[in-house]
Short mmCIF file of N, CA and C in Angstrom, two decimals:
data_model
loop_
_atom_site.label_atom_id
_atom_site.label_comp_id
_atom_site.label_asym_id
_atom_site.label_seq_id
_atom_site.Cartn_x
_atom_site.Cartn_y
_atom_site.Cartn_z
N MET A 1 -6.08 22.48 -15.03
CA MET A 1 -5.50 21.71 -13.85
C MET A 1 -6.40 21.34 -13.05
N SER A 2 -7.98 21.12 -12.42
CA SER A 2 -8.37 20.79 -11.12
C SER A 2 -8.02 20.09 -9.88
N LYS A 3 -8.61 19.93 -9.08
CA LYS A 3 -7.24 18.78 -8.43
C LYS A 3 -8.34 17.55 -7.99
N ASN A 4 -9.67 17.30 -8.59
CA ASN A 4 -9.43 15.71 -8.70
C ASN A 4 -8.94 15.51 -10.52
N ASP A 5 -8.49 16.22 -11.37
CA ASP A 5 -7.66 15.44 -12.25
C ASP A 5 -6.28 15.20 -11.71
N GLU A 6 -5.65 16.05 -10.67
CA GLU A 6 -4.27 15.19 -9.76
C GLU A 6 -4.44 13.24 -9.37
N LYS A 7 -6.27 13.33 -8.74
CA LYS A 7 -6.35 12.21 -8.18
C LYS A 7 -6.74 11.36 -9.06
N SER A 8 -6.62 11.06 -10.22
CA SER A 8 -7.35 10.74 -10.80
C SER A 8 -6.98 9.06 -11.40
N THR A 9 -5.36 9.25 -11.04
CA THR A 9 -4.35 7.82 -10.99
C THR A 9 -4.90 6.63 -9.99
N VAL A 10 -5.50 7.43 -9.51
CA VAL A 10 -6.05 6.20 -8.03
C VAL A 10 -7.35 6.28 -6.87
N GLY A 11 -8.12 5.64 -6.59
CA GLY A 11 -8.94 5.36 -6.27
C GLY A 11 -8.50 5.00 -5.23
N ARG A 12 -9.65 5.52 -3.92
CA ARG A 12 -9.38 5.37 -2.37
C ARG A 12 -10.42 3.66 -1.86
N LEU A 13 -9.55 3.50 -1.17
CA LEU A 13 -10.68 2.51 -0.17
C LEU A 13 -11.10 3.01 0.72
N THR A 14 -12.42 2.76 1.03
CA THR A 14 -12.73 3.65 2.68
C THR A 14 -13.68 2.83 2.89
N SER A 15 -14.33 1.31 2.87
CA SER A 15 -14.88 0.80 4.27
C SER A 15 -14.08 -0.09 4.60
N ARG A 16 -14.39 -1.23 5.65
CA ARG A 16 -13.82 -1.66 6.54
C ARG A 16 -13.53 -3.38 5.48
N PRO A 17 -14.85 -3.40 5.20
CA PRO A 17 -14.89 -5.34 4.43
C PRO A 17 -13.24 -4.82 3.11
N GLN A 18 -13.71 -3.46 2.34
CA GLN A 18 -13.07 -3.22 1.29
C GLN A 18 -11.18 -3.88 1.92
N PHE A 19 -10.19 -3.23 2.92
CA PHE A 19 -10.08 -3.01 3.56
C PHE A 19 -9.46 -4.66 4.01
N LEU A 20 -10.19 -5.43 4.33
CA LEU A 20 -9.83 -7.12 5.01
C LEU A 20 -9.98 -7.50 3.57
N PHE A 21 -10.57 -7.57 3.05
CA PHE A 21 -10.26 -7.60 1.33
C PHE A 21 -9.17 -7.81 1.14
N VAL A 22 -7.81 -6.56 0.87
CA VAL A 22 -6.98 -6.86 0.92
C VAL A 22 -5.76 -7.08 1.08
N ARG A 23 -6.70 -6.98 3.23
CA ARG A 23 -5.41 -7.93 4.65
C ARG A 23 -5.54 -9.39 3.81
N GLU A 24 -5.99 -10.10 3.25
CA GLU A 24 -5.66 -11.66 3.36
C GLU A 24 -4.85 -11.52 1.32
N GLY A 25 -4.51 -10.21 0.23
CA GLY A 25 -3.81 -11.02 -0.67
C GLY A 25 -1.90 -10.83 -0.23
N GLU A 26 -1.32 -10.28 -0.63
CA GLU A 26 -0.14 -10.28 -0.48
C GLU A 26 0.28 -9.43 -0.13
N LYS A 27 1.74 -9.34 1.01
CA LYS A 27 2.17 -8.54 1.89
C LYS A 27 3.53 -8.49 1.46
N ARG A 28 4.13 -7.28 1.35
CA ARG A 28 6.01 -6.82 1.00
C ARG A 28 5.68 -5.77 2.18
N LYS A 29 7.17 -6.91 3.12
CA LYS A 29 7.09 -5.63 3.79
C LYS A 29 8.58 -4.82 4.13
N GLY A 30 8.53 -3.06 4.60
CA GLY A 30 9.27 -2.47 4.58
C GLY A 30 9.82 -2.16 5.92
N PRO A 31 11.38 -1.02 6.17
CA PRO A 31 10.78 -0.48 7.39
C PRO A 31 10.16 0.36 7.97
N LEU A 32 9.86 1.34 6.83
CA LEU A 32 8.63 2.32 6.50
C LEU A 32 7.39 1.81 6.94
N PHE A 33 7.67 1.51 6.28
CA PHE A 33 5.75 0.54 5.83
C PHE A 33 5.53 -0.91 5.29
N LEU A 34 4.47 -1.31 5.93
CA LEU A 34 4.09 -2.27 5.29
C LEU A 34 3.20 -2.39 3.89
N LEU A 35 3.12 -2.99 3.18
CA LEU A 35 2.45 -2.44 1.68
C LEU A 35 1.89 -3.98 1.16
N GLU A 36 0.27 -4.22 1.56
CA GLU A 36 -0.49 -5.46 1.07
C GLU A 36 -1.50 -5.20 -0.16
N MET A 37 -1.50 -6.25 -0.62
CA MET A 37 -1.86 -5.89 -2.50
C MET A 37 -3.24 -7.36 -2.68
N ARG A 38 -3.71 -6.59 -3.20
CA ARG A 38 -4.76 -7.95 -3.82
C ARG A 38 -5.10 -7.53 -5.09
N ASP A 39 -5.07 -8.36 -5.89
CA ASP A 39 -6.06 -8.60 -7.16
C ASP A 39 -7.32 -8.38 -7.01
N ARG A 40 -8.03 -7.42 -7.64
CA ARG A 40 -9.56 -8.15 -7.81
C ARG A 40 -10.22 -8.09 -8.71
N GLN A 41 -9.06 -9.08 -10.28
CA GLN A 41 -10.15 -9.51 -10.99
C GLN A 41 -10.50 -8.48 -11.92
N GLN A 42 -10.47 -7.50 -11.59
CA GLN A 42 -11.06 -6.43 -12.78
C GLN A 42 -10.03 -5.13 -13.64
N PRO A 43 -9.19 -6.07 -14.78
CA PRO A 43 -8.22 -5.22 -15.52
C PRO A 43 -8.39 -3.99 -15.92
N ASP A 44 -9.91 -3.88 -15.89
CA ASP A 44 -9.56 -2.17 -16.51
C ASP A 44 -10.30 -1.38 -15.07
N ALA A 45 -10.29 -1.59 -14.32
CA ALA A 45 -10.79 -0.67 -12.97
C ALA A 45 -9.55 -0.09 -12.65
N LYS A 46 -9.34 1.20 -12.40
CA LYS A 46 -8.11 1.55 -11.69
C LYS A 46 -8.27 1.60 -9.96
N PRO A 47 -6.73 1.84 -10.16
CA PRO A 47 -5.98 1.16 -8.42
C PRO A 47 -6.43 1.51 -7.52
N ARG A 48 -6.78 0.65 -6.64
CA ARG A 48 -7.11 1.49 -5.36
C ARG A 48 -6.28 1.61 -4.26
N VAL A 49 -6.09 3.19 -3.24
CA VAL A 49 -4.87 2.64 -2.70
C VAL A 49 -6.11 3.48 -0.57
N GLY A 50 -5.42 1.97 0.17
CA GLY A 50 -6.20 2.62 1.54
C GLY A 50 -4.84 2.58 2.61
N PHE A 51 -4.77 3.65 3.54
CA PHE A 51 -4.07 4.24 4.21
C PHE A 51 -4.12 3.76 5.65
N THR A 52 -3.29 2.93 6.49
CA THR A 52 -3.64 2.57 7.77
C THR A 52 -2.30 3.06 8.78
N VAL A 53 -2.64 3.69 10.07
CA VAL A 53 -1.61 4.35 10.51
C VAL A 53 -2.51 4.21 12.01
N THR A 54 -1.86 3.15 12.98
CA THR A 54 -2.52 2.82 14.30
C THR A 54 -2.53 4.07 15.13
N LYS A 55 -2.53 3.64 16.37
CA LYS A 55 -2.69 3.62 17.60
C LYS A 55 -1.87 4.25 18.68
N LYS A 56 -1.25 2.99 18.42
CA LYS A 56 0.49 2.59 19.53
C LYS A 56 1.63 3.19 18.40
N HIS A 57 1.57 4.36 17.18
CA HIS A 57 2.64 4.79 16.80
C HIS A 57 2.64 6.47 16.34
N GLY A 58 1.99 6.86 18.07
CA GLY A 58 1.56 8.29 18.98
C GLY A 58 0.19 8.56 18.60
N ASN A 59 0.69 10.23 19.10
CA ASN A 59 -0.52 10.48 19.31
C ASN A 59 -1.27 11.25 17.52
N ALA A 60 -2.14 11.79 17.90
CA ALA A 60 -2.83 12.11 16.66
C ALA A 60 -2.27 13.29 15.70
N VAL A 61 -1.45 13.95 16.00
CA VAL A 61 -1.07 14.76 15.11
C VAL A 61 0.22 14.43 14.38
N GLU A 62 0.87 13.09 15.43
CA GLU A 62 2.17 12.15 14.02
C GLU A 62 0.87 11.16 13.35
N ARG A 63 -0.18 10.67 13.86
CA ARG A 63 -0.56 9.74 12.74
C ARG A 63 -1.21 10.88 11.80
N ASN A 64 -1.55 11.48 11.64
CA ASN A 64 -1.80 12.08 10.20
C ASN A 64 -0.87 12.64 9.92
N ARG A 65 0.07 13.23 10.05
CA ARG A 65 1.35 13.48 10.03
C ARG A 65 2.14 12.52 8.82
N MET A 66 1.86 10.72 9.69
CA MET A 66 2.43 9.95 8.65
C MET A 66 1.68 9.73 7.52
N ARG A 67 0.22 9.80 7.50
CA ARG A 67 -0.71 9.53 6.32
C ARG A 67 -0.98 10.64 5.11
N ARG A 68 -0.04 11.75 6.28
CA ARG A 68 -0.32 12.72 4.40
C ARG A 68 1.24 12.43 3.57
N ARG A 69 2.26 11.84 4.85
CA ARG A 69 2.84 11.94 3.88
C ARG A 69 3.24 10.88 2.70
N LEU A 70 2.27 9.49 3.48
CA LEU A 70 2.59 8.37 2.37
C LEU A 70 1.29 9.15 1.33
N LYS A 71 0.29 9.63 1.35
CA LYS A 71 -1.07 9.84 0.22
C LYS A 71 -0.50 10.82 -0.60
N GLU A 72 0.87 11.72 -0.51
CA GLU A 72 1.48 12.86 -1.51
C GLU A 72 2.24 11.73 -1.61
N ALA A 73 2.75 10.56 -1.07
CA ALA A 73 4.11 9.91 -2.25
C ALA A 73 3.65 8.61 -3.27
N VAL A 74 2.31 8.80 -2.65
CA VAL A 74 1.40 7.72 -3.47
C VAL A 74 1.14 8.91 -5.12
N ARG A 75 0.55 9.86 -4.54
CA ARG A 75 0.14 11.02 -5.73
C ARG A 75 1.14 11.80 -6.53
N LEU A 76 2.43 11.62 -5.72
CA LEU A 76 3.85 12.36 -6.80
C LEU A 76 4.56 11.34 -7.84
N SER A 77 4.36 10.18 -7.02
CA SER A 77 5.09 9.09 -8.25
C SER A 77 4.29 7.64 -7.82
N ALA A 78 4.19 7.33 -7.39
CA ALA A 78 4.01 5.55 -6.71
C ALA A 78 2.58 5.23 -7.58
N GLY A 79 1.30 6.27 -7.56
CA GLY A 79 0.54 6.22 -8.00
C GLY A 79 0.26 5.24 -9.74
N PHE A 80 1.18 5.89 -9.99
CA PHE A 80 1.84 5.75 -11.44
C PHE A 80 2.13 4.15 -11.58
N ALA A 81 2.65 3.78 -10.79
CA ALA A 81 3.88 1.93 -11.16
C ALA A 81 2.23 1.17 -10.08
N MET A 82 1.36 2.15 -9.69
CA MET A 82 0.26 0.66 -9.14
C MET A 82 -0.54 0.47 -10.08
N GLN A 83 -0.96 -1.59 -9.85
CA GLN A 83 -1.55 -2.03 -11.12
C GLN A 83 -3.08 -1.72 -11.24
N PRO A 84 -3.24 -1.46 -12.94
CA PRO A 84 -4.34 -1.64 -12.65
C PRO A 84 -5.30 -2.55 -12.21
N GLY A 85 -6.86 -2.73 -10.94
CA GLY A 85 -7.44 -3.65 -11.03
C GLY A 85 -7.15 -4.39 -9.81
N HIS A 86 -6.39 -3.49 -9.25
CA HIS A 86 -5.49 -3.59 -7.89
C HIS A 86 -5.82 -2.71 -6.73
N ASP A 87 -5.75 -3.19 -5.40
CA ASP A 87 -6.14 -2.80 -4.70
C ASP A 87 -4.41 -2.67 -3.25
N TYR A 88 -4.88 -1.68 -3.18
CA TYR A 88 -3.26 -1.23 -2.49
C TYR A 88 -3.66 -0.88 -0.41
N VAL A 89 -2.98 -1.88 0.51
CA VAL A 89 -3.10 -0.70 1.83
C VAL A 89 -1.89 -0.40 2.46
N ILE A 90 -1.69 0.37 2.48
CA ILE A 90 -0.29 0.39 2.81
C ILE A 90 -0.87 1.03 4.37
N VAL A 91 0.63 0.34 5.31
CA VAL A 91 0.37 0.43 6.63
C VAL A 91 1.25 1.19 7.76
N ALA A 92 1.22 2.27 7.72
CA ALA A 92 2.61 3.00 8.14
C ALA A 92 3.52 2.69 9.79
N ARG A 93 4.54 2.87 9.50
CA ARG A 93 5.74 2.36 11.13
C ARG A 93 6.18 4.11 11.54
N ARG A 94 6.07 3.60 12.72
CA ARG A 94 6.36 5.28 13.15
C ARG A 94 7.62 5.97 12.35
N GLU A 95 8.52 4.94 12.01
CA GLU A 95 10.31 5.00 10.96
C GLU A 95 9.26 6.25 10.39
N ILE A 96 8.47 6.19 9.19
CA ILE A 96 8.55 6.95 8.67
C ILE A 96 8.44 9.33 8.95
N LEU A 97 7.88 8.99 9.83
CA LEU A 97 8.60 10.17 10.55
C LEU A 97 9.71 10.92 10.20
N HIS A 98 10.71 9.66 10.59
CA HIS A 98 12.18 9.77 10.64
C HIS A 98 13.43 10.12 9.32
N ALA A 99 11.95 9.36 8.39
CA ALA A 99 12.85 9.41 6.23
C ALA A 99 12.07 10.55 6.43
N SER A 100 13.75 10.33 4.88
CA SER A 100 13.62 11.92 4.00
C SER A 100 12.57 11.36 3.00
N PHE A 101 12.05 12.67 2.56
CA PHE A 101 10.18 12.31 1.80
C PHE A 101 11.20 10.99 0.61
N GLU A 102 11.71 11.91 -0.30
CA GLU A 102 13.12 11.00 -0.93
C GLU A 102 13.07 9.86 -1.45
N ASP A 103 13.52 9.59 0.24
CA ASP A 103 13.40 8.16 0.78
C ASP A 103 12.28 7.64 0.87
N LEU A 104 11.60 7.68 1.38
CA LEU A 104 10.03 6.69 1.38
C LEU A 104 9.46 7.08 0.11
N GLN A 105 9.32 8.46 -0.74
CA GLN A 105 9.17 8.27 -2.07
C GLN A 105 9.61 7.01 -2.89
N GLU A 106 10.99 6.83 -3.07
CA GLU A 106 11.57 5.29 -3.83
C GLU A 106 11.71 4.21 -2.78
N ARG A 107 11.10 3.83 -1.48
CA ARG A 107 10.89 2.58 -1.04
C ARG A 107 9.59 2.60 -1.49
N LEU A 108 8.64 2.98 -1.71
CA LEU A 108 6.82 2.62 -2.05
C LEU A 108 7.44 2.57 -2.95
N ARG A 109 7.46 3.16 -4.10
CA ARG A 109 7.33 3.12 -5.44
C ARG A 109 8.73 1.78 -5.67
N ASP A 110 9.38 1.42 -5.09
CA ASP A 110 10.34 -0.30 -5.13
C ASP A 110 9.34 -1.18 -4.60
N ARG A 111 8.54 -0.83 -3.65
CA ARG A 111 7.88 -1.86 -3.06
C ARG A 111 6.94 -2.17 -3.67
N ILE A 112 6.01 -1.51 -4.65
CA ILE A 112 5.07 -1.99 -5.91
C ILE A 112 5.75 -2.24 -6.86
N GLN A 113 6.37 -1.67 -7.25
CA GLN A 113 7.64 -1.99 -8.86
C GLN A 113 8.05 -4.09 -8.63
N THR A 114 7.57 -4.25 -7.83
CA THR A 114 8.45 -5.53 -7.30
C THR A 114 7.66 -6.66 -8.01
N THR A 115 8.27 -7.88 -8.17
CA THR A 115 7.47 -8.22 -8.99
C THR A 115 7.02 -9.59 -7.61
N GLN A 116 5.69 -10.30 -8.28
CA GLN A 116 5.23 -10.76 -7.49
C GLN A 116 6.30 -11.69 -6.99
N LYS A 117 6.38 -12.13 -5.53
CA LYS A 117 7.27 -13.55 -4.98
C LYS A 117 6.76 -15.28 -5.69
N GLN A 118 7.50 -15.66 -5.82
CA GLN A 118 7.05 -17.00 -5.82
C GLN A 118 6.00 -18.00 -5.28
N LYS A 119 4.85 -18.27 -5.08
CA LYS A 119 4.38 -18.81 -4.49
C LYS A 119 5.53 -20.05 -3.77
N ARG A 120 5.18 -20.34 -3.06
CA ARG A 120 5.80 -21.40 -2.77
C ARG A 120 5.08 -23.15 -3.46
N SER A 121 5.47 -24.32 -3.15
CA SER A 121 4.54 -25.01 -3.55
C SER A 121 3.56 -25.71 -3.46
N ALA A 122 2.75 -26.63 -3.87
CA ALA A 122 0.93 -27.02 -2.83
C ALA A 122 1.87 -28.30 -2.00
N THR A 123 2.79 -28.65 -2.70
CA THR A 123 2.97 -30.19 -1.84
C THR A 123 3.21 -30.21 -0.28
N PRO A 124 2.67 -30.27 0.60
CA PRO A 124 2.83 -30.84 1.96
C PRO A 124 3.85 -31.00 1.95
N GLY A 125 4.80 -30.20 3.04
CA GLY A 125 5.64 -30.37 3.87
C GLY A 125 5.70 -31.86 4.91
N PRO A 126 6.78 -32.01 4.93
CA PRO A 126 7.18 -32.84 6.03
C PRO A 126 6.66 -32.80 7.27
N GLY A 127 5.51 -34.22 7.06
CA GLY A 127 4.43 -34.77 8.34
C GLY A 127 3.36 -34.08 8.61
N LYS A 128 2.84 -33.54 7.17
CA LYS A 128 2.04 -32.81 6.84
C LYS A 128 1.39 -34.10 5.82
N GLU A 129 0.53 -34.09 5.73
CA GLU A 129 -0.91 -35.07 4.88
C GLU A 129 -2.16 -34.24 4.79
#
């Protein structure tokens, strides 16, 4: 098995417009990360994932460690739970450094598999017309 075969289940988001497109989609919050997802309306395309770790979460060494942990969790388990034709952005939180890897994998898998939340009704609220 070559290195490319291992990563074939998920593609990568690489450009800023791709990340901004996903930002407008559904968000699922958690203590270790924020998961943003959006349907590309291409059911045959493989899912794509991007990782964001902001500078407020530590120096370069810590940020890279967070990113590597997330990438490995996606590669080992969460990538198989991702829906085809969807884009995902995982925004790390500092707590990810102190969580066990098993906990990280479980939470990531749960966030991805959670059914979409019910949309609020389109009727305007009180005082809004």
